[in-house]
mmCIF file of C-alpha atoms in Angstrom:
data_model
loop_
_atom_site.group_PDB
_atom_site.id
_atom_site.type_symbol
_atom_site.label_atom_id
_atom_site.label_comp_id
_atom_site.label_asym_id
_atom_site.label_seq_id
_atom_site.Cartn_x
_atom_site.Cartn_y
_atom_site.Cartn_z
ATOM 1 C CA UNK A 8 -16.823 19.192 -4.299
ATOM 2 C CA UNK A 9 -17.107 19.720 -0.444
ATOM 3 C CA UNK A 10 -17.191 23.400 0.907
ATOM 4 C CA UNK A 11 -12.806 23.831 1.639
ATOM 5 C CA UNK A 12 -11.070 26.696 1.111
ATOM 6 C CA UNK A 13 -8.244 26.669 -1.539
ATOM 7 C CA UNK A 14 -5.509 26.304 0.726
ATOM 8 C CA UNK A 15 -6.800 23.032 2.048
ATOM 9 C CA UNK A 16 -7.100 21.730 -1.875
ATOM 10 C CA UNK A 17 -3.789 22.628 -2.912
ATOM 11 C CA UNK A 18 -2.652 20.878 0.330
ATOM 12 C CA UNK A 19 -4.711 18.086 -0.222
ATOM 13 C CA UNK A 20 -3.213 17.695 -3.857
ATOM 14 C CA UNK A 21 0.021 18.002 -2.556
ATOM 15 C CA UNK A 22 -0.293 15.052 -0.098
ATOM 16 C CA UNK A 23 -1.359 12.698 -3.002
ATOM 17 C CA UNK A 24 1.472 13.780 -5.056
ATOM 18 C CA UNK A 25 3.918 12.910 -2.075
ATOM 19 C CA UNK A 26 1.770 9.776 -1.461
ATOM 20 C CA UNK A 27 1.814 8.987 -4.936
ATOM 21 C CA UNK A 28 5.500 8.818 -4.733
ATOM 22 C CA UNK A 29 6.219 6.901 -1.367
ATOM 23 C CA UNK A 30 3.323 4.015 -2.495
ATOM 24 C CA UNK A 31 4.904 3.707 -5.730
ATOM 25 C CA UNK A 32 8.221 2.632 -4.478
ATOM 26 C CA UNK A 33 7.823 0.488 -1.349
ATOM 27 C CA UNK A 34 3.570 0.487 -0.397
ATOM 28 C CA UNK A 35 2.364 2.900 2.123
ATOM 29 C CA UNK A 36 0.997 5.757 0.785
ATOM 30 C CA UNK A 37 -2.047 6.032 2.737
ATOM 31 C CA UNK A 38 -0.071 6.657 5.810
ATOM 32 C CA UNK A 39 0.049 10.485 4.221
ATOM 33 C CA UNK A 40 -2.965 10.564 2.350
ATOM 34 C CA UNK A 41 -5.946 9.162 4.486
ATOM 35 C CA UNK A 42 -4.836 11.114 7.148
ATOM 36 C CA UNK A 43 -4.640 14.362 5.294
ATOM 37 C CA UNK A 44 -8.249 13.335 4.014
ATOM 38 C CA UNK A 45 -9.532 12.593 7.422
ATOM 39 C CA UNK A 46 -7.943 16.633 8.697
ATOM 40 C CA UNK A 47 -9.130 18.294 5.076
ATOM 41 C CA UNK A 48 -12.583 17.597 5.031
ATOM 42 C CA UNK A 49 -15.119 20.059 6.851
ATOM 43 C CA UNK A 50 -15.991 18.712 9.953
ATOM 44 C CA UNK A 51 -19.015 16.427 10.282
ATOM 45 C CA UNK A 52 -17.935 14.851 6.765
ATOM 46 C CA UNK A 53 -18.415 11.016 7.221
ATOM 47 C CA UNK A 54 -15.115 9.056 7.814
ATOM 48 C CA UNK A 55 -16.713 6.654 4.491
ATOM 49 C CA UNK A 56 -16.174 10.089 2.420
ATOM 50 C CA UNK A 57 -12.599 10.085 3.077
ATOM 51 C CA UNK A 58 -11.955 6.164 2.599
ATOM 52 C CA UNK A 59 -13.904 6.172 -0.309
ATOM 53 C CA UNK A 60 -12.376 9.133 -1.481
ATOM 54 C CA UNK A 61 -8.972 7.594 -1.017
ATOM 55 C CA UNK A 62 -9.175 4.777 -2.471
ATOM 56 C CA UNK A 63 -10.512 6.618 -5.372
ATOM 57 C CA UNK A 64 -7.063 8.687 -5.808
ATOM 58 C CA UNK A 65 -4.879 5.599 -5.071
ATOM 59 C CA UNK A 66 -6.247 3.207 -7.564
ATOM 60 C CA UNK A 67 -5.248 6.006 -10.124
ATOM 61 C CA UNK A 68 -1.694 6.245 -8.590
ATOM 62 C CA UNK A 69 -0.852 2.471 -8.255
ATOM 63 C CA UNK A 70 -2.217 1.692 -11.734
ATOM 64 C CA UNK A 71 0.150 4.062 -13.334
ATOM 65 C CA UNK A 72 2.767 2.541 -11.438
ATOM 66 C CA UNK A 73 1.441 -0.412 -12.133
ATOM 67 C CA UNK A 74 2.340 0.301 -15.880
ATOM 68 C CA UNK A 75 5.088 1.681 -15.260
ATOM 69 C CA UNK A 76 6.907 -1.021 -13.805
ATOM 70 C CA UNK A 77 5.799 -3.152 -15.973
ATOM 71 C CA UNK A 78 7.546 -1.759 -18.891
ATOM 72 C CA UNK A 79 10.818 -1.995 -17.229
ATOM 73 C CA UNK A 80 10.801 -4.175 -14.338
ATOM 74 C CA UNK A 81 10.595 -8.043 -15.087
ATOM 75 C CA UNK A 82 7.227 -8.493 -13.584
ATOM 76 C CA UNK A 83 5.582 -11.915 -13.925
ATOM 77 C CA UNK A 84 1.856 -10.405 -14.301
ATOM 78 C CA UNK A 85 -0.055 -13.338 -14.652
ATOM 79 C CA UNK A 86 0.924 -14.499 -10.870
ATOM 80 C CA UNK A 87 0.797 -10.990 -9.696
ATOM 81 C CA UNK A 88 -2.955 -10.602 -11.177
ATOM 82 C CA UNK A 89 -3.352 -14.058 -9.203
ATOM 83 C CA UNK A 90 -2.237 -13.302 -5.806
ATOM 84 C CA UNK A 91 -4.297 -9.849 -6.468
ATOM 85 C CA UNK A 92 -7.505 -11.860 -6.739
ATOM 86 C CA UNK A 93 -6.748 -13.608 -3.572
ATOM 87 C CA UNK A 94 -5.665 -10.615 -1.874
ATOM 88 C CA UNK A 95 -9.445 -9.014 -3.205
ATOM 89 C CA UNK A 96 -10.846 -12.406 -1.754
ATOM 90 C CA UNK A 97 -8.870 -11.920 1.779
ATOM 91 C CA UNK A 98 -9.470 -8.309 2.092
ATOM 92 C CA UNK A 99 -13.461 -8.602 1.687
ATOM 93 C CA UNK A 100 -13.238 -11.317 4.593
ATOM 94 C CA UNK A 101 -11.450 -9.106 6.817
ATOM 95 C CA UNK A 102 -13.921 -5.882 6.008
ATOM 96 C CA UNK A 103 -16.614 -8.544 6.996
ATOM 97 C CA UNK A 104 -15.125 -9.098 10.415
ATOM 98 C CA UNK A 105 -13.939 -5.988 10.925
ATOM 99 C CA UNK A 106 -17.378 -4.892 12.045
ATOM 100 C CA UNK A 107 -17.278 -7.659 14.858
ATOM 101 C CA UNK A 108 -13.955 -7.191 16.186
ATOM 102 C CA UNK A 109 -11.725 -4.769 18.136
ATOM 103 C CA UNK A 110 -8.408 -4.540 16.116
ATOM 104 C CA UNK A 111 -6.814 -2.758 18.970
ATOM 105 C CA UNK A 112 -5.562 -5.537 20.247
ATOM 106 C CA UNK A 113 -3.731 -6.731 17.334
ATOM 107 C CA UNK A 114 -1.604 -3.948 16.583
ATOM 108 C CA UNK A 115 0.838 -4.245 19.455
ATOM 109 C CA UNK A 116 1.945 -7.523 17.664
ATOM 110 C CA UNK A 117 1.640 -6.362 14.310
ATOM 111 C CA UNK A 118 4.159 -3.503 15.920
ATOM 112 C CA UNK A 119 6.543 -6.092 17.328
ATOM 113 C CA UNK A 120 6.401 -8.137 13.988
ATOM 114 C CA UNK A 121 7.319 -4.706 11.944
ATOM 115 C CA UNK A 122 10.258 -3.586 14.187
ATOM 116 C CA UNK A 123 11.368 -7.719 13.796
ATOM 117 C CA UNK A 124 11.295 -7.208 10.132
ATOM 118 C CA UNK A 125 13.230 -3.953 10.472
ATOM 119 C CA UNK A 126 16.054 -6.066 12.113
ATOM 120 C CA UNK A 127 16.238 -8.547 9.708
ATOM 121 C CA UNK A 128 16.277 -6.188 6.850
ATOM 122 C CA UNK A 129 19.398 -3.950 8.426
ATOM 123 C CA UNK A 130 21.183 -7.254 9.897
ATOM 124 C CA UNK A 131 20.475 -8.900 6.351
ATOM 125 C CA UNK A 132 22.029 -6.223 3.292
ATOM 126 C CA UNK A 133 21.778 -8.830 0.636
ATOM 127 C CA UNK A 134 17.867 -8.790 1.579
ATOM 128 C CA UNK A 135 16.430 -8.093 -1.615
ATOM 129 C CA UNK A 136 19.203 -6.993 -3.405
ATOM 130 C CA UNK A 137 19.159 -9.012 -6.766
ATOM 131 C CA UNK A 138 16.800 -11.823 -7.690
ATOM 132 C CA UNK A 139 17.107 -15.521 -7.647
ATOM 133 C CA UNK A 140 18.119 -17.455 -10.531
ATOM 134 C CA UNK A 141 15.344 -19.001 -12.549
ATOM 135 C CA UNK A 142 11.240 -18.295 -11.906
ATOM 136 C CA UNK A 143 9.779 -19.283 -8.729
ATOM 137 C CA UNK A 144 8.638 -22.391 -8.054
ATOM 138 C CA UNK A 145 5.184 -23.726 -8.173
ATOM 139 C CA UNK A 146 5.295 -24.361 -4.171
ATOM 140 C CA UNK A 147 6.687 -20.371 -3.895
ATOM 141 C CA UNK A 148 3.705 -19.102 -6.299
ATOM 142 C CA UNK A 149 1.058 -21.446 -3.829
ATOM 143 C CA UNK A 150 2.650 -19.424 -0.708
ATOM 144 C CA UNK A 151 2.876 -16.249 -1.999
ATOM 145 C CA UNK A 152 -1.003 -16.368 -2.974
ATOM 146 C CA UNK A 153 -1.755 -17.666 0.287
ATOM 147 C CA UNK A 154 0.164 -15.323 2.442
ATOM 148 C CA UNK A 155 0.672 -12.053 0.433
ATOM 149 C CA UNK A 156 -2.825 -13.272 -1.392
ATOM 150 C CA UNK A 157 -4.723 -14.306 0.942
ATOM 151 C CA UNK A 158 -3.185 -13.136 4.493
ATOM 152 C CA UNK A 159 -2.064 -9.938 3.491
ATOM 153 C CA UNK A 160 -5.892 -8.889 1.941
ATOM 154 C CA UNK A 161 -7.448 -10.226 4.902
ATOM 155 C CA UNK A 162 -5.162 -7.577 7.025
ATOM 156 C CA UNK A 163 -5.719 -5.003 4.467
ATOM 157 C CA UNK A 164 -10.010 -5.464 5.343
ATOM 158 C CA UNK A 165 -9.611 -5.784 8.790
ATOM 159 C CA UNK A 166 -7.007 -3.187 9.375
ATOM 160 C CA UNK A 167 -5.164 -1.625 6.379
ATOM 161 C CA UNK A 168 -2.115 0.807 7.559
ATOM 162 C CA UNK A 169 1.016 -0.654 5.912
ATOM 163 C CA UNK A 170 -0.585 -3.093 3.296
ATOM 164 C CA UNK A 171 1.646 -2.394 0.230
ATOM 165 C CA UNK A 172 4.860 -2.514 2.795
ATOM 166 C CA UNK A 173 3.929 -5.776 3.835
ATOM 167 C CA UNK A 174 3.352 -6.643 0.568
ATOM 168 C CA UNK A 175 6.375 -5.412 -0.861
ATOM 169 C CA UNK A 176 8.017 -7.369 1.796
ATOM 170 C CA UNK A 177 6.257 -10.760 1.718
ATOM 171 C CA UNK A 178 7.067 -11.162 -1.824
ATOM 172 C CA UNK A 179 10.701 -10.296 -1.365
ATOM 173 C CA UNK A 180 10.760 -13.570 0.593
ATOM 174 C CA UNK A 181 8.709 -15.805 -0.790
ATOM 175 C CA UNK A 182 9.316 -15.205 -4.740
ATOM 176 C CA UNK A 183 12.850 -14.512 -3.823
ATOM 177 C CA UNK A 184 12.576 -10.931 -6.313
ATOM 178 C CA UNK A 185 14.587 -8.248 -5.509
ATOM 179 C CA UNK A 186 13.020 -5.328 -3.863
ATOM 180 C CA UNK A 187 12.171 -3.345 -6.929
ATOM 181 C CA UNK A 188 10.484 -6.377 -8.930
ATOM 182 C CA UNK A 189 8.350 -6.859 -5.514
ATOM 183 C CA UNK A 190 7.402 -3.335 -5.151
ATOM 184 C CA UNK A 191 6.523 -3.323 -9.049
ATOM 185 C CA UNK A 192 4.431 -6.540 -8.310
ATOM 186 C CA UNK A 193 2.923 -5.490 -5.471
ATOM 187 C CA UNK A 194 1.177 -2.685 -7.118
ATOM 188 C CA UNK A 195 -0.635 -5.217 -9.330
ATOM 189 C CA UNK A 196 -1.820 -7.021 -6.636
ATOM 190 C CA UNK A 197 -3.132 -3.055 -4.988
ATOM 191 C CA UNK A 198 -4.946 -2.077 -7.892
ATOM 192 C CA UNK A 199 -7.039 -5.582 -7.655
ATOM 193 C CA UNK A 200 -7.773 -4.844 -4.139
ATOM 194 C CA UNK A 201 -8.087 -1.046 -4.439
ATOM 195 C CA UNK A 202 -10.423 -2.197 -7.337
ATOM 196 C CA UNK A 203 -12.719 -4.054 -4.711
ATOM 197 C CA UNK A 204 -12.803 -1.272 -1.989
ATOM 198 C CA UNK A 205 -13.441 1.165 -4.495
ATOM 199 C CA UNK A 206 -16.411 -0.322 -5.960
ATOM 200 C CA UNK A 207 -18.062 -0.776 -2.498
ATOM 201 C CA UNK A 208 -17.605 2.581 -1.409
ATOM 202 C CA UNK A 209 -18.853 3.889 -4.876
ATOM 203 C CA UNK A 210 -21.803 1.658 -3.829
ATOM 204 C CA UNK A 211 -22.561 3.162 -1.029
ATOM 205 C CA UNK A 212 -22.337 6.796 -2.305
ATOM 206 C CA UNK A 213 -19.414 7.374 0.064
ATOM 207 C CA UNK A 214 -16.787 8.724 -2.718
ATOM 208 C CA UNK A 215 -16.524 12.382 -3.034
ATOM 209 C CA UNK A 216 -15.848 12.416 -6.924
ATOM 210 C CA UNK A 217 -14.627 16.027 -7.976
ATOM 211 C CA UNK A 218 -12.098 15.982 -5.056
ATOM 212 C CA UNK A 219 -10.681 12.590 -5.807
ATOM 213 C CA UNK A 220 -10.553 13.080 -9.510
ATOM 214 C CA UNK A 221 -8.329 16.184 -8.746
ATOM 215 C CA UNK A 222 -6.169 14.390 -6.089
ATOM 216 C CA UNK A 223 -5.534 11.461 -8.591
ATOM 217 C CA UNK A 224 -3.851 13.282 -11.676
ATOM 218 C CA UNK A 225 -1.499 14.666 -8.675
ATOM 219 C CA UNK A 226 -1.171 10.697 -7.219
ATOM 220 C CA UNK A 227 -0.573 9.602 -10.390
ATOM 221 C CA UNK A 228 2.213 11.983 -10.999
ATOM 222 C CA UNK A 229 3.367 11.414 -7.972
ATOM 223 C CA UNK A 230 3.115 7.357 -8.978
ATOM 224 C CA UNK A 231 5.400 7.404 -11.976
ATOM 225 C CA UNK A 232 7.619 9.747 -10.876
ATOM 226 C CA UNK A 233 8.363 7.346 -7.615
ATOM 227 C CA UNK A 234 8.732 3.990 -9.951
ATOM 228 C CA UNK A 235 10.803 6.066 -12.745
ATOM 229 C CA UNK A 236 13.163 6.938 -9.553
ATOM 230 C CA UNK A 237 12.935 2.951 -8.014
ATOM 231 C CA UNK A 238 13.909 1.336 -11.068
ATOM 232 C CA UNK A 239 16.661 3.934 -12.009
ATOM 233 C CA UNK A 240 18.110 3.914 -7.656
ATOM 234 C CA UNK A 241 17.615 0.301 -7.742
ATOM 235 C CA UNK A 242 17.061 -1.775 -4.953
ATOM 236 C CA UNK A 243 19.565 0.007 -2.184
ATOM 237 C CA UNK A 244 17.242 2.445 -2.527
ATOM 238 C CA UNK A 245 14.082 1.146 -2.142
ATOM 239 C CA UNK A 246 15.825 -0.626 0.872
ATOM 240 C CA UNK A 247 16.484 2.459 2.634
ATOM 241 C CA UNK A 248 12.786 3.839 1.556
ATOM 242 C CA UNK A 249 11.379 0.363 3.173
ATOM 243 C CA UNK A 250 13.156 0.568 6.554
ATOM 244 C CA UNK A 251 12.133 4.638 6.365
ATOM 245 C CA UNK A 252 8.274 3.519 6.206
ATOM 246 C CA UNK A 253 7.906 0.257 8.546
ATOM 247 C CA UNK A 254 9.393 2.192 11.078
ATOM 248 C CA UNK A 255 6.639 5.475 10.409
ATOM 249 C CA UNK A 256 4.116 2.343 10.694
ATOM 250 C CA UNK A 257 5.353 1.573 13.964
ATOM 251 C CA UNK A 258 5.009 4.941 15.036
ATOM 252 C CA UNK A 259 1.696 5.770 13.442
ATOM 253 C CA UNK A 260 0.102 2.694 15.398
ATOM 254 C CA UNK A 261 1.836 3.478 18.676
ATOM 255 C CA UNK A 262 0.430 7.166 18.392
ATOM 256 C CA UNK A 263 -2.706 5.698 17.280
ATOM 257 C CA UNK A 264 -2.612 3.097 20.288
ATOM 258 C CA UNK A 265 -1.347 4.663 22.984
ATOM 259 C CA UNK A 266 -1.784 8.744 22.463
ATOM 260 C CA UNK A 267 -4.846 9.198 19.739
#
């Protein structure tokens, strides 16, 4: 456990429990908690310690959601597990590149296509609102791997804010689920890419273990509380939830673009 005072743990734990909740119903939980990592930790910790250290607490919050949903939601796991393993595949090519690149330049258009989606979502109520009849089709399945799978992962290496919003949002359209089926099968596809980041930064020695094990039983509470309160609101509420967080994406990447 680093040298912080009790005041910054309880804190701390706090912010996963609130994270815990907001990633559980529509994705974006480490808007709160990375952040509150990043300010937490004495200074001079390594900014590895607090990725590491999130991902740690996350993958215990999104698999209890995970498990969650899955008792109550209709969640077709088997295509979920396989868009995970393309979004693991995707996400390891952008952490590759990431090294190489300046992402700065992308997130002006990633903030254009997020305030586009916004406007669809408001202009479009029925967005997400019940299901289509019948399972998706084998064409859907192929896009949603390659998009949510495979596109989504590879923005989740190179640049990550926002991945389970996206997520949450690309399946909406291309499975045709409502809103609380997609959030339940988007945390499927997190835990297999929170699986893969985890196990790199354990690797590397960059996870700060008695912290995050602390921060995850509040996550996880956190976690099934928030899916408990999706599937019982339903998806008018995850709607409003969804519009609430793409627009604190937009404004976390303008900060971090044009102020941090």
């Amino acid at each position: 456990m680093p040298d912080i005072s009790l005041t910054t743990v309880v804190l701390l734990c706090v912010a996963a429990l609130a994270a815990g909740w907001i990633d559980a119903v529509v994705g974006g939980g480490g808007l709160l908690l990375l952040p509150a990592l990043l300010l937490g930790l004495p200074a001079g910790t390594p900014a590895a310690h607090a990725l590491g250290t999130n991902k740690a607490v996350a993958i215990v919050g999104t698999t209890g959601a995970a498990v969650t949903y899955a008792r109550k939601a209709p969640v077709d796991v088997r295509t979920a597990v396989r868009i995970g393993l393309a979004a693991l595949a995707g996400s390891s090519g952008g952490a590759f590149l990431a090294a190489g690149m300046s992402t700065e330049v992308l997130k002006p258009v990633i903030m254009v296509v997020l305030l586009a989606v916004a406007a669809f979502v408001i202009l479009r109520p029925a967005f997400g609102a019940a299901p289509a009849p019948g399972p998706a089709t084998r064409r859907q399945i192929l896009a949603a791997i390659g998009l949510a799978g495979l596109g989504i992962g590879f923005y989740d290496g190179l640049i990550g804010p926002g991945t389970g919003t996206f997520l949450v949002l690309a399946l909406t359209a291309l499975l045709h689920l409502d809103l609380v089926t997609a959030s339940a099968t988007a945390k499927i596809v997190n835990c297999c890419t929170n699986a893969g980041a985890l196990a790199m930064f354990a690797w590397q020695g960059a996870v700060l273990w008695q912290l995050g094990a602390l921060m995850a039983v509040f996550n996880l509470a956190g976690a099934m509380l928030g899916a408990r309160t999706a599937l019982k609101r339903g998806s008018g509420f995850v709607r409003v939830v969804l519009l609430t967080m793409v627009f604190a994406l937009v404004a976390n990447m303008a900060y971090e673009q044009w102020v941090g």
